[in-house]
Structures are given as C-alpha cells and as structure tokens.
GROMACS .gro file of C-alpha atoms in nm:
model
  445
    1MET     CA    1  -1.815   1.583  -1.190
    2MET     CA    2  -1.792   1.804  -1.494
    3ILE     CA    3  -2.132   1.855  -1.636
    4ARG     CA    4  -2.146   1.920  -2.005
    5LYS     CA    5  -2.421   2.089  -2.191
    6VAL     CA    6  -2.728   1.876  -2.146
    7PHE     CA    7  -2.894   1.742  -2.456
    8SER     CA    8  -3.224   1.574  -2.412
    9PHE     CA    9  -3.328   1.322  -2.671
   10MET     CA   10  -3.679   1.207  -2.627
   11PHE     CA   11  -3.705   0.876  -2.804
   12VAL     CA   12  -4.081   0.836  -2.794
   13GLY     CA   13  -4.197   0.495  -2.900
   14VAL     CA   14  -4.531   0.335  -2.887
   15ILE     CA   15  -4.637   0.191  -2.549
   16ILE     CA   16  -4.689  -0.157  -2.678
   17LEU     CA   17  -5.018  -0.307  -2.570
   18VAL     CA   18  -5.021  -0.627  -2.771
   19PHE     CA   19  -4.728  -0.839  -2.894
   20SER     CA   20  -4.719  -1.191  -3.024
   21GLY     CA   21  -5.097  -1.232  -3.004
   22VAL     CA   22  -5.113  -1.169  -2.628
   23GLU     CA   23  -5.417  -0.985  -2.508
   24ALA     CA   24  -5.350  -0.668  -2.313
   25GLY     CA   25  -5.608  -0.760  -2.054
   26GLY     CA   26  -5.370  -1.025  -1.911
   27ALA     CA   27  -5.064  -0.800  -1.893
   28GLU     CA   28  -4.944  -0.523  -1.667
   29LEU     CA   29  -4.772  -0.200  -1.766
   30LEU     CA   30  -4.467  -0.152  -1.547
   31THR     CA   31  -4.240   0.149  -1.534
   32LEU     CA   32  -3.873   0.113  -1.452
   33LYS     CA   33  -3.939   0.238  -1.099
   34ASP     CA   34  -4.213  -0.024  -1.057
   35CYS     CA   35  -3.977  -0.303  -1.162
   36ILE     CA   36  -3.703  -0.191  -0.925
   37SER     CA   37  -3.951  -0.170  -0.637
   38ILE     CA   38  -4.082  -0.521  -0.707
   39ALA     CA   39  -3.731  -0.665  -0.730
   40LEU     CA   40  -3.620  -0.504  -0.404
   41ASN     CA   41  -3.914  -0.671  -0.230
   42ASN     CA   42  -3.917  -1.009  -0.406
   43ASN     CA   43  -3.566  -1.095  -0.523
   44PRO     CA   44  -3.429  -1.390  -0.320
   45GLN     CA   45  -3.071  -1.261  -0.334
   46ILE     CA   46  -3.178  -0.951  -0.142
   47GLY     CA   47  -3.364  -1.174   0.104
   48ILE     CA   48  -3.046  -1.376   0.161
   49ALA     CA   49  -2.843  -1.059   0.224
   50ARG     CA   50  -3.111  -0.928   0.462
   51GLN     CA   51  -3.104  -1.249   0.665
   52GLY     CA   52  -2.724  -1.235   0.671
   53TYR     CA   53  -2.750  -0.894   0.833
   54ARG     CA   54  -2.998  -1.022   1.091
   55LYS     CA   55  -2.773  -1.318   1.163
   56ALA     CA   56  -2.482  -1.081   1.225
   57GLN     CA   57  -2.698  -0.878   1.465
   58SER     CA   58  -2.775  -1.195   1.660
   59GLY     CA   59  -2.404  -1.274   1.682
   60LEU     CA   60  -2.341  -0.933   1.836
   61LEU     CA   61  -2.616  -0.989   2.094
   62LEU     CA   62  -2.459  -1.322   2.185
   63ASN     CA   63  -2.123  -1.161   2.259
   64TYR     CA   64  -2.281  -0.880   2.459
   65GLY     CA   65  -2.445  -1.147   2.673
   66ARG     CA   66  -2.104  -1.279   2.776
   67LEU     CA   67  -2.046  -0.960   2.972
   68MET     CA   68  -2.327  -1.061   3.207
   69PRO     CA   69  -2.337  -1.334   3.472
   70ARG     CA   70  -2.468  -1.677   3.387
   71MET     CA   71  -2.752  -1.789   3.615
   72SER     CA   72  -2.936  -2.117   3.662
   73LEU     CA   73  -3.220  -2.227   3.889
   74SER     CA   74  -3.327  -2.587   3.935
   75PHE     CA   75  -3.571  -2.778   4.153
   76TYR     CA   76  -3.616  -3.151   4.169
   77THR     CA   77  -3.782  -3.405   4.393
   78GLY     CA   78  -3.770  -3.779   4.424
   79HIS     CA   79  -3.780  -4.081   4.653
   80ARG     CA   80  -3.451  -4.210   4.791
   81PHE     CA   81  -3.385  -4.558   4.929
   82TYR     CA   82  -3.074  -4.658   5.121
   83GLY     CA   83  -3.006  -5.027   5.164
   84PRO     CA   84  -2.825  -5.189   5.458
   85SER     CA   85  -2.493  -5.016   5.506
   86SER     CA   86  -2.210  -4.975   5.751
   87VAL     CA   87  -2.214  -4.599   5.698
   88GLN     CA   88  -2.309  -4.429   6.022
   89PHE     CA   89  -2.418  -4.091   5.881
   90ASP     CA   90  -2.578  -3.974   5.555
   91ASN     CA   91  -2.463  -3.677   5.348
   92GLN     CA   92  -2.667  -3.443   5.569
   93GLY     CA   93  -2.491  -3.562   5.883
   94ARG     CA   94  -2.791  -3.761   5.999
   95PRO     CA   95  -2.754  -4.113   6.140
   96VAL     CA   96  -2.823  -4.397   5.900
   97GLN     CA   97  -3.018  -4.703   5.995
   98ARG     CA   98  -2.814  -5.016   5.934
   99ASN     CA   99  -3.110  -5.205   5.792
  100GLY     CA  100  -3.173  -4.939   5.529
  101PHE     CA  101  -3.436  -4.674   5.499
  102ASP     CA  102  -3.611  -4.449   5.242
  103TYR     CA  103  -3.746  -4.096   5.234
  104GLU     CA  104  -3.875  -3.817   5.009
  105ASP     CA  105  -3.611  -3.573   4.885
  106TYR     CA  106  -3.670  -3.209   4.785
  107THR     CA  107  -3.387  -2.992   4.647
  108LEU     CA  108  -3.365  -2.634   4.523
  109ARG     CA  109  -3.045  -2.497   4.371
  110PHE     CA  110  -2.945  -2.158   4.235
  111SER     CA  111  -2.604  -2.072   4.093
  112SER     CA  112  -2.447  -1.776   3.920
  113ASP     CA  113  -2.107  -1.747   3.756
  114MET     CA  114  -1.942  -1.437   3.610
  115VAL     CA  115  -1.610  -1.399   3.431
  116LEU     CA  116  -1.441  -1.078   3.548
  117PHE     CA  117  -1.134  -1.098   3.325
  118ASP     CA  118  -1.067  -1.322   3.024
  119GLY     CA  119  -0.770  -1.157   2.861
  120GLY     CA  120  -0.990  -0.931   2.647
  121ALA     CA  121  -1.164  -1.218   2.467
  122THR     CA  122  -1.518  -1.093   2.526
  123ILE     CA  123  -1.444  -0.728   2.446
  124ASN     CA  124  -1.260  -0.816   2.125
  125ASN     CA  125  -1.531  -1.062   2.024
  126ILE     CA  126  -1.784  -0.781   2.068
  127ARG     CA  127  -1.571  -0.553   1.849
  128SER     CA  128  -1.538  -0.826   1.589
  129SER     CA  129  -1.914  -0.888   1.591
  130MET     CA  130  -1.989  -0.516   1.559
  131LYS     CA  131  -1.766  -0.493   1.253
  132SER     CA  132  -1.919  -0.809   1.108
  133ARG     CA  133  -2.267  -0.665   1.162
  134ASP     CA  134  -2.171  -0.339   0.988
  135ALA     CA  135  -2.007  -0.536   0.707
  136ALA     CA  136  -2.325  -0.740   0.660
  137LYS     CA  137  -2.529  -0.420   0.645
  138GLU     CA  138  -2.302  -0.273   0.375
  139ASP     CA  139  -2.318  -0.599   0.184
  140PHE     CA  140  -2.697  -0.585   0.204
  141MET     CA  141  -2.699  -0.228   0.068
  142TYR     CA  142  -2.464  -0.325  -0.216
  143LYS     CA  143  -2.681  -0.624  -0.302
  144ARG     CA  144  -2.982  -0.392  -0.333
  145ASP     CA  145  -2.785  -0.161  -0.565
  146LEU     CA  146  -2.658  -0.458  -0.765
  147ILE     CA  147  -3.006  -0.602  -0.814
  148ALA     CA  148  -3.141  -0.257  -0.904
  149ALA     CA  149  -2.870  -0.219  -1.170
  150GLN     CA  150  -2.948  -0.566  -1.304
  151VAL     CA  151  -3.317  -0.476  -1.322
  152ILE     CA  152  -3.232  -0.160  -1.515
  153ARG     CA  153  -3.024  -0.365  -1.757
  154ALA     CA  154  -3.297  -0.626  -1.801
  155TYR     CA  155  -3.567  -0.358  -1.833
  156TYR     CA  156  -3.386  -0.168  -2.106
  157ASN     CA  157  -3.296  -0.492  -2.279
  158LEU     CA  158  -3.669  -0.567  -2.293
  159VAL     CA  159  -3.733  -0.214  -2.420
  160ARG     CA  160  -3.456  -0.270  -2.676
  161THR     CA  161  -3.598  -0.597  -2.805
  162LYS     CA  162  -3.953  -0.461  -2.829
  163MET     CA  163  -3.841  -0.152  -3.018
  164LEU     CA  164  -3.620  -0.362  -3.244
  165LEU     CA  165  -3.923  -0.581  -3.309
  166HIS     CA  166  -4.114  -0.268  -3.406
  167VAL     CA  167  -3.832  -0.173  -3.644
  168GLN     CA  168  -3.837  -0.523  -3.787
  169GLU     CA  169  -4.212  -0.501  -3.842
  170GLU     CA  170  -4.153  -0.181  -4.037
  171SER     CA  171  -3.889  -0.363  -4.242
  172VAL     CA  172  -4.130  -0.646  -4.317
  173GLU     CA  173  -4.394  -0.396  -4.426
  174LEU     CA  174  -4.145  -0.213  -4.650
  175ALA     CA  175  -4.033  -0.543  -4.801
  176ARG     CA  176  -4.393  -0.646  -4.863
  177LYS     CA  177  -4.478  -0.319  -5.035
  178ASN     CA  178  -4.156  -0.342  -5.234
  179LEU     CA  179  -4.252  -0.691  -5.351
  180GLU     CA  180  -4.600  -0.578  -5.451
  181ARG     CA  181  -4.457  -0.280  -5.640
  182SER     CA  182  -4.201  -0.492  -5.825
  183GLU     CA  183  -4.468  -0.747  -5.923
  184ALA     CA  184  -4.692  -0.468  -6.049
  185LEU     CA  185  -4.405  -0.318  -6.250
  186GLN     CA  186  -4.321  -0.660  -6.395
  187GLN     CA  187  -4.674  -0.695  -6.524
  188VAL     CA  188  -4.642  -0.372  -6.721
  189GLY     CA  189  -4.290  -0.460  -6.837
  190SER     CA  190  -4.107  -0.205  -6.622
  191ALA     CA  191  -3.932  -0.460  -6.398
  192THR     CA  192  -3.751  -0.786  -6.459
  193ARG     CA  193  -3.813  -1.125  -6.303
  194ALA     CA  194  -3.479  -1.087  -6.127
  195ASP     CA  195  -3.612  -0.778  -5.950
  196VAL     CA  196  -3.916  -0.972  -5.832
  197LEU     CA  197  -3.701  -1.259  -5.706
  198LYS     CA  198  -3.477  -1.018  -5.515
  199ALA     CA  199  -3.786  -0.860  -5.358
  200LYS     CA  200  -3.920  -1.203  -5.258
  201VAL     CA  201  -3.589  -1.300  -5.100
  202ARG     CA  202  -3.580  -0.970  -4.913
  203TYR     CA  203  -3.937  -1.022  -4.789
  204SER     CA  204  -3.858  -1.377  -4.670
  205ASN     CA  205  -3.544  -1.263  -4.491
  206THR     CA  206  -3.728  -0.988  -4.306
  207ARG     CA  207  -3.992  -1.236  -4.193
  208LEU     CA  208  -3.720  -1.468  -4.061
  209ASP     CA  209  -3.559  -1.178  -3.879
  210MET     CA  210  -3.894  -1.090  -3.724
  211ILE     CA  211  -3.923  -1.444  -3.584
  212LYS     CA  212  -3.584  -1.396  -3.419
  213ALA     CA  213  -3.690  -1.055  -3.289
  214LYS     CA  214  -4.005  -1.200  -3.131
  215ASN     CA  215  -3.800  -1.473  -2.964
  216ALA     CA  216  -3.559  -1.209  -2.830
  217VAL     CA  217  -3.855  -1.026  -2.673
  218GLU     CA  218  -3.970  -1.342  -2.496
  219GLN     CA  219  -3.619  -1.412  -2.369
  220ALA     CA  220  -3.588  -1.056  -2.238
  221LYS     CA  221  -3.923  -1.092  -2.059
  222GLU     CA  222  -3.801  -1.407  -1.888
  223ASP     CA  223  -3.479  -1.237  -1.777
  224LEU     CA  224  -3.673  -0.950  -1.621
  225ASN     CA  225  -3.933  -1.182  -1.466
  226ALA     CA  226  -3.655  -1.383  -1.302
  227LEU     CA  227  -3.514  -1.072  -1.134
  228LEU     CA  228  -3.862  -0.966  -1.022
  229ASN     CA  229  -3.942  -1.320  -0.902
  230ARG     CA  230  -4.274  -1.314  -1.090
  231ARG     CA  231  -4.289  -1.672  -1.215
  232GLU     CA  232  -4.667  -1.680  -1.217
  233GLN     CA  233  -4.697  -1.353  -1.412
  234THR     CA  234  -4.477  -1.391  -1.718
  235GLU     CA  235  -4.630  -1.113  -1.929
  236ILE     CA  236  -4.483  -0.765  -1.878
  237LEU     CA  237  -4.558  -0.450  -2.072
  238VAL     CA  238  -4.295  -0.177  -2.055
  239ASP     CA  239  -4.298   0.190  -2.135
  240THR     CA  240  -4.071   0.234  -2.437
  241THR     CA  241  -4.019   0.605  -2.378
  242MET     CA  242  -3.651   0.675  -2.316
  243THR     CA  243  -3.503   1.006  -2.203
  244VAL     CA  244  -3.127   1.042  -2.241
  245ASP     CA  245  -2.942   1.322  -2.060
  246PHE     CA  246  -2.579   1.340  -2.161
  247TYR     CA  247  -2.299   1.425  -1.921
  248GLU     CA  248  -1.925   1.364  -1.913
  249PRO     CA  249  -1.802   1.176  -1.603
  250ASP     CA  250  -1.470   1.275  -1.446
  251LEU     CA  251  -1.280   0.947  -1.415
  252LYS     CA  252  -1.054   1.061  -1.131
  253LYS     CA  253  -1.344   1.190  -0.922
  254GLU     CA  254  -1.554   0.883  -0.994
  255VAL     CA  255  -1.276   0.650  -0.877
  256SER     CA  256  -1.210   0.858  -0.566
  257PHE     CA  257  -1.580   0.861  -0.477
  258ALA     CA  258  -1.609   0.485  -0.531
  259LEU     CA  259  -1.313   0.399  -0.308
  260ALA     CA  260  -1.468   0.602  -0.028
  261ASN     CA  261  -1.837   0.515  -0.068
  262ARG     CA  262  -1.886   0.186  -0.250
  263PRO     CA  263  -2.074  -0.047  -0.011
  264ASP     CA  264  -1.895  -0.369  -0.104
  265LEU     CA  265  -1.557  -0.203  -0.044
  266LYS     CA  266  -1.684  -0.075   0.290
  267SER     CA  267  -1.800  -0.427   0.372
  268LEU     CA  268  -1.458  -0.574   0.295
  269SER     CA  269  -1.285  -0.302   0.497
  270LEU     CA  270  -1.511  -0.374   0.794
  271SER     CA  271  -1.446  -0.745   0.752
  272LEU     CA  272  -1.074  -0.670   0.779
  273GLU     CA  273  -1.131  -0.480   1.103
  274SER     CA  274  -1.343  -0.769   1.230
  275ALA     CA  275  -1.061  -1.012   1.152
  276LYS     CA  276  -0.812  -0.795   1.342
  277ALA     CA  277  -1.040  -0.792   1.647
  278GLY     CA  278  -1.078  -1.168   1.611
  279MET     CA  279  -0.700  -1.205   1.619
  280ALA     CA  280  -0.685  -1.003   1.943
  281ALA     CA  281  -0.955  -1.228   2.088
  282ALA     CA  282  -0.755  -1.538   1.992
  283LYS     CA  283  -0.453  -1.409   2.186
  284SER     CA  284  -0.661  -1.398   2.505
  285GLY     CA  285  -0.592  -1.768   2.553
  286TRP     CA  286  -0.245  -1.675   2.677
  287TYR     CA  287  -0.390  -1.479   2.971
  288PRO     CA  288  -0.540  -1.609   3.298
  289GLN     CA  289  -0.914  -1.605   3.359
  290LEU     CA  290  -1.057  -1.443   3.671
  291GLY     CA  291  -1.413  -1.503   3.786
  292ALA     CA  292  -1.655  -1.535   4.075
  293ASN     CA  293  -1.931  -1.779   4.161
  294PHE     CA  294  -2.231  -1.772   4.392
  295SER     CA  295  -2.444  -2.074   4.478
  296TYR     CA  296  -2.741  -2.139   4.705
  297SER     CA  297  -2.901  -2.475   4.779
  298TRP     CA  298  -3.184  -2.605   4.996
  299ASN     CA  299  -3.257  -2.970   5.072
  300ASP     CA  300  -3.506  -3.140   5.300
  301ARG     CA  301  -3.721  -3.449   5.331
  302ARG     CA  302  -4.035  -3.240   5.335
  303MET     CA  303  -4.149  -2.964   5.102
  304ALA     CA  304  -4.085  -2.618   5.244
  305GLN     CA  305  -4.391  -2.469   5.403
  306ASN     CA  306  -4.531  -2.178   5.204
  307LEU     CA  307  -4.241  -2.232   4.962
  308ASP     CA  308  -4.007  -2.065   5.208
  309PHE     CA  309  -3.669  -2.202   5.101
  310PHE     CA  310  -3.472  -1.954   5.314
  311ASP     CA  311  -3.578  -2.054   5.668
  312ASN     CA  312  -3.369  -2.362   5.733
  313GLU     CA  313  -3.197  -2.658   5.564
  314TYR     CA  314  -3.012  -2.430   5.323
  315MET     CA  315  -2.652  -2.357   5.226
  316TRP     CA  316  -2.494  -2.079   5.023
  317MET     CA  317  -2.141  -2.010   4.903
  318ILE     CA  318  -1.940  -1.736   4.732
  319THR     CA  319  -1.616  -1.831   4.561
  320GLY     CA  320  -1.358  -1.663   4.343
  321TYR     CA  321  -1.132  -1.842   4.100
  322LEU     CA  322  -0.826  -1.776   3.888
  323ASN     CA  323  -0.749  -2.016   3.603
  324PHE     CA  324  -0.409  -2.036   3.432
  325ASN     CA  325  -0.386  -2.209   3.097
  326ILE     CA  326  -0.053  -2.387   3.142
  327PHE     CA  327  -0.079  -2.615   2.838
  328ASP     CA  328  -0.375  -2.628   2.599
  329GLN     CA  329  -0.231  -2.863   2.336
  330PHE     CA  330  -0.130  -2.566   2.117
  331ALA     CA  331  -0.493  -2.458   2.078
  332THR     CA  332  -0.421  -2.088   2.143
  333SER     CA  333  -0.119  -2.080   1.912
  334SER     CA  334  -0.321  -2.248   1.638
  335ASN     CA  335  -0.612  -2.006   1.685
  336VAL     CA  336  -0.378  -1.707   1.664
  337SER     CA  337  -0.215  -1.841   1.346
  338ARG     CA  338  -0.555  -1.894   1.183
  339ALA     CA  339  -0.667  -1.546   1.289
  340LYS     CA  340  -0.353  -1.392   1.136
  341ALA     CA  341  -0.421  -1.580   0.812
  342ASP     CA  342  -0.780  -1.452   0.814
  343CYS     CA  343  -0.646  -1.097   0.847
  344ARG     CA  344  -0.414  -1.139   0.551
  345ILE     CA  345  -0.692  -1.293   0.342
  346ALA     CA  346  -0.920  -1.000   0.429
  347GLU     CA  347  -0.645  -0.755   0.327
  348TYR     CA  348  -0.594  -0.931  -0.007
  349ASN     CA  349  -0.969  -0.942  -0.071
  350LEU     CA  350  -0.996  -0.569  -0.008
  351GLU     CA  351  -0.697  -0.491  -0.229
  352ALA     CA  352  -0.829  -0.708  -0.513
  353ALA     CA  353  -1.177  -0.555  -0.487
  354ARG     CA  354  -1.034  -0.204  -0.507
  355LEU     CA  355  -0.834  -0.291  -0.818
  356ASP     CA  356  -1.140  -0.451  -0.979
  357ALA     CA  357  -1.352  -0.147  -0.890
  358VAL     CA  358  -1.108   0.095  -1.054
  359LYS     CA  359  -1.089  -0.122  -1.366
  360GLU     CA  360  -1.467  -0.156  -1.381
  361ILE     CA  361  -1.523   0.220  -1.349
  362LYS     CA  362  -1.274   0.292  -1.628
  363THR     CA  363  -1.453   0.044  -1.854
  364ILE     CA  364  -1.795   0.188  -1.774
  365VAL     CA  365  -1.679   0.546  -1.838
  366LEU     CA  366  -1.544   0.438  -2.177
  367ASN     CA  367  -1.876   0.266  -2.253
  368ILE     CA  368  -2.066   0.584  -2.163
  369GLN     CA  369  -1.847   0.796  -2.388
  370GLN     CA  370  -1.874   0.544  -2.670
  371ALA     CA  371  -2.253   0.515  -2.639
  372GLU     CA  372  -2.289   0.894  -2.645
  373GLU     CA  373  -2.089   0.917  -2.967
  374ARG     CA  374  -2.282   0.627  -3.116
  375ILE     CA  375  -2.614   0.800  -3.049
  376GLY     CA  376  -2.507   1.113  -3.236
  377VAL     CA  377  -2.368   0.922  -3.533
  378ALA     CA  378  -2.662   0.680  -3.549
  379GLU     CA  379  -2.923   0.957  -3.548
  380GLU     CA  380  -2.742   1.132  -3.832
  381THR     CA  381  -2.729   0.801  -4.015
  382VAL     CA  382  -3.106   0.754  -3.976
  383THR     CA  383  -3.169   1.090  -4.141
  384GLN     CA  384  -2.930   1.007  -4.424
  385ALA     CA  385  -3.070   0.655  -4.467
  386LYS     CA  386  -3.426   0.786  -4.496
  387GLU     CA  387  -3.319   1.028  -4.769
  388ASP     CA  388  -3.120   0.756  -4.945
  389LEU     CA  389  -3.419   0.518  -4.940
  390LYS     CA  390  -3.646   0.787  -5.075
  391LEU     CA  391  -3.406   0.855  -5.364
  392ALA     CA  392  -3.352   0.483  -5.433
  393GLU     CA  393  -3.727   0.418  -5.452
  394GLU     CA  394  -3.775   0.716  -5.682
  395ARG     CA  395  -3.490   0.604  -5.910
  396TYR     CA  396  -3.632   0.254  -5.926
  397ARG     CA  397  -3.979   0.389  -6.001
  398VAL     CA  398  -3.856   0.586  -6.303
  399GLY     CA  399  -3.631   0.303  -6.419
  400ALA     CA  400  -3.301   0.473  -6.333
  401GLY     CA  401  -3.217   0.246  -6.040
  402THR     CA  402  -3.212  -0.122  -5.951
  403MET     CA  403  -3.400  -0.334  -5.704
  404LEU     CA  404  -3.072  -0.412  -5.529
  405GLU     CA  405  -3.017  -0.042  -5.457
  406THR     CA  406  -3.364  -0.017  -5.303
  407ILE     CA  407  -3.307  -0.326  -5.087
  408ASP     CA  408  -2.969  -0.197  -4.973
  409ALA     CA  409  -3.128   0.135  -4.876
  410GLN     CA  410  -3.400  -0.042  -4.678
  411VAL     CA  411  -3.143  -0.254  -4.495
  412ALA     CA  412  -2.934   0.053  -4.417
  413LEU     CA  413  -3.235   0.238  -4.273
  414ALA     CA  414  -3.338  -0.056  -4.054
  415GLN     CA  415  -2.982  -0.093  -3.930
  416ALA     CA  416  -2.954   0.278  -3.854
  417LYS     CA  417  -3.275   0.271  -3.649
  418ALA     CA  418  -3.152  -0.036  -3.464
  419ASP     CA  419  -2.820   0.136  -3.396
  420VAL     CA  420  -3.000   0.431  -3.234
  421ILE     CA  421  -3.201   0.198  -3.011
  422ASP     CA  422  -2.894  -0.004  -2.914
  423ALA     CA  423  -2.686   0.305  -2.841
  424LYS     CA  424  -2.952   0.465  -2.620
  425CYS     CA  425  -3.019   0.147  -2.426
  426ASP     CA  426  -2.647   0.088  -2.381
  427TYR     CA  427  -2.603   0.445  -2.257
  428LEU     CA  428  -2.881   0.419  -1.999
  429ILE     CA  429  -2.754   0.080  -1.880
  430ALA     CA  430  -2.399   0.216  -1.849
  431ARG     CA  431  -2.527   0.511  -1.644
  432ALA     CA  432  -2.689   0.269  -1.399
  433ASP     CA  433  -2.374   0.057  -1.389
  434LEU     CA  434  -2.166   0.366  -1.311
  435ALA     CA  435  -2.395   0.462  -1.023
  436ARG     CA  436  -2.366   0.112  -0.880
  437ALA     CA  437  -1.990   0.091  -0.938
  438THR     CA  438  -1.923   0.423  -0.763
  439GLY     CA  439  -2.146   0.359  -0.462
  440ARG     CA  440  -2.425   0.598  -0.556
  441ARG     CA  441  -2.788   0.504  -0.518
  442VAL     CA  442  -2.907   0.326  -0.829
  443TYR     CA  443  -3.270   0.357  -0.722
  444SER     CA  444  -3.484   0.600  -0.526
  445ASP     CA  445  -3.727   0.494  -0.253
   0.00000   0.00000   0.00000
C-alpha cells in the first residue's frame, strides 16, 4: 500500500460528562477499544458463530469414530418357564420335560463390529468434516471482524451525534445572544422590528434543531448498546477525541489481499472443498462393504462363580462379511446428484462473494478518498465561516449590514463545523470497513 504523507488532525472535543440531564455518576466512560472488547464477549451473533464452530468440531469427532470398531456389552437375567411341549431338547441341547419346567437364566454377551472397507465413505466424510470445521472457524473470525466494524461505526456515530449536539448548543447560544443584541438595538432605534423577528425565528429554529440532535444522541446510544448487549446499562459516555491519519489505499493491492485473506471468502472456499469431499463420500454407495465381527456369549442357569464367565457355558465367534449393494432404490444415484448440486451451489456462492467483495472494496476506497477531501475543504470552510460571521456581526453592529446576513453567517459556520465532524467520522468508519473488507484485523486483542 502506498503511504502518503501523514497528516494528523487532532479533533479534540470535550469528554462529555453530562447530557440531557443525566448524572455522570450513573454512566461509564468507554473508549473504542473498551466497546469492541465488550461486544466480542457479549454479542449474541458471535456466540452463535462460536457454537457453530464447536458443532463442526463435534461432527469431525463423530466421523473419526467411524474408523474404530463398534463394541457392545450386555448382561441380563430372568426367570424362564416352559409349558408342556413335544420338543425333546431346549436351545442348549438339554432334554425338556414334557410337563413343562422353569429355571433362572443368566446371559452375558459381548460383540464388536468393524468396517474394513466402505468405498471411501468414512475417509471422505472425515475430509468433508475437516473442511466444514475450518470453514466454521473462518466464519467465526469474520463474524468477530464484522461485529468489531459495526461497533466502530456505532461508536463514531455516537461521537458524531454528541459533537453535533455540542455544535447545536453553540448555535443556540449564538442565536440567543443575537436576539438579545437585536432587542437592545431596537430599544435605542438602531434595529427594526423585522430584525428582532428574524432573530426570534432563528432562535426558535435552533432550539428545535437541538431537540432533534438530542434525540439523535439517544438513538445512537441505543444502537451501540444493542451491539454491546448492555440492555441494563443504557447510558454510555464516549471519548470524543478523534485522531485521523490519512493514507491512500492501493485498490489493486487491497483487492488482491482481500481475495487471499478475507475470512468469509476462505470459509466459502473451504465449504466448496467440503462439498467435493461429500460428493466422493456419496459415490461410495456403489462399492461393496467389507467388515469383520467378533462375538462372545455366556449362558447358564446359575450365576457364574466369582463372575468367571470364561470357564464354561460360553460360545464365541469370529466372522467376516462382504456386502454388495445390488439395488438400493436409486438412493446412491440420488445422493450423488444432490452432492453435485451442493458443489455447484458452493462454487456459485464463492464466485458471488468474490464479486461482492471487489465491489465493496472499490466503494470503500472511494468513500475514504471522498472523506479525506471533505475534511480538508470543511476545515477551510470553518476558518472562512468564522471570519465571515465576525465581519457580518461587525457590519450589523455599525448599521452597515442586515440581520439576515448575520443569521446566514451563523448557519454557515454551524454547517461547516458539522461537515468537519461528519467527514472525520465517515473517514474513520470507512477505514474500519476497509480493514474488515480486506480481511485485516479490525480490532486488537
């Protein structure tokens, strides 16, 4: 990235302790870093992404388990009764009494089954789960960056509204003094009633604008509180000090870096690889399945002495099996078709996300360049507006100017100050958006 000469503009405002009649004792001063840290710990969207990652890890463990044999051990006992029967021998080869009989039955069974070959289903399912786990991790990282960028936006929007409220308070004070001066001049015959009426209208309008500014502050607080998940603590005090370091981003390098490092693009790419492995697993239904089984059982009419189930009355068996899927009602063909469709969908999602990322980065770079230019022009305008207001007030004082000129100069100064605040906040927000859009860390631990 080409780094231009760095200009530092320290826009030092007042750290506001009391607004809208709220006592400072019930509020908390939070820096931007504090807000990001709180959001990363409390925001439910991050919690959802974190649990998605843990769920994907569990899915991988499940598929690893299929490489191992399945084992089961059971023991049961009961009382059996045989009624009169023509059967000469029972299932143990022992003679049966024709008039019926009953006895206690004790049975212990152990079995183990292991699939030795399944057409690659287990291996490909493991590969698919690994990619899904990695995709969930990248999605979790992107969600953290996204929430951090949203917090930065909400934080600077709150800073913006509070500083604009401060500007509006200055405008109200100027309008009030202007009204008092015009009324005093009217009493000595140096101002007309029309001048006084214009000053009153200006004073009323500034008070209405201040009501809107206060409401904007409360709305901005709610937006930030929602991201921080602080419903029980609605009052937030922010540091209105803003430091702006200018630099010129290289669009080509930013796009290249984003395509290689942006977490959501990595997640989609890994999801595509997972879908491909899933398609390979689906094709395993066309292959035979080879496995082996071991079983051991013990049965007697009396409980084994000292729990020795290996002395007598037992049976064990080892078997191997080979299963051919001759006809499965088109299940395998259907699974393969769905897996292929999933692969194509994953490819389209990745392609669309890359196009959106490039478009987004271009827009953000333009916003950064525009905000930088706006800051320079707006600061020049503030200087000019201050001088113009000073001259307008002096002309009106000596009778060479009109009240309308003074009001216009006051409006121009307030607008110029607001433009500086808006431009700086927009620039800082755009910088955070660019970091998130290119896959850079928006926050620092």
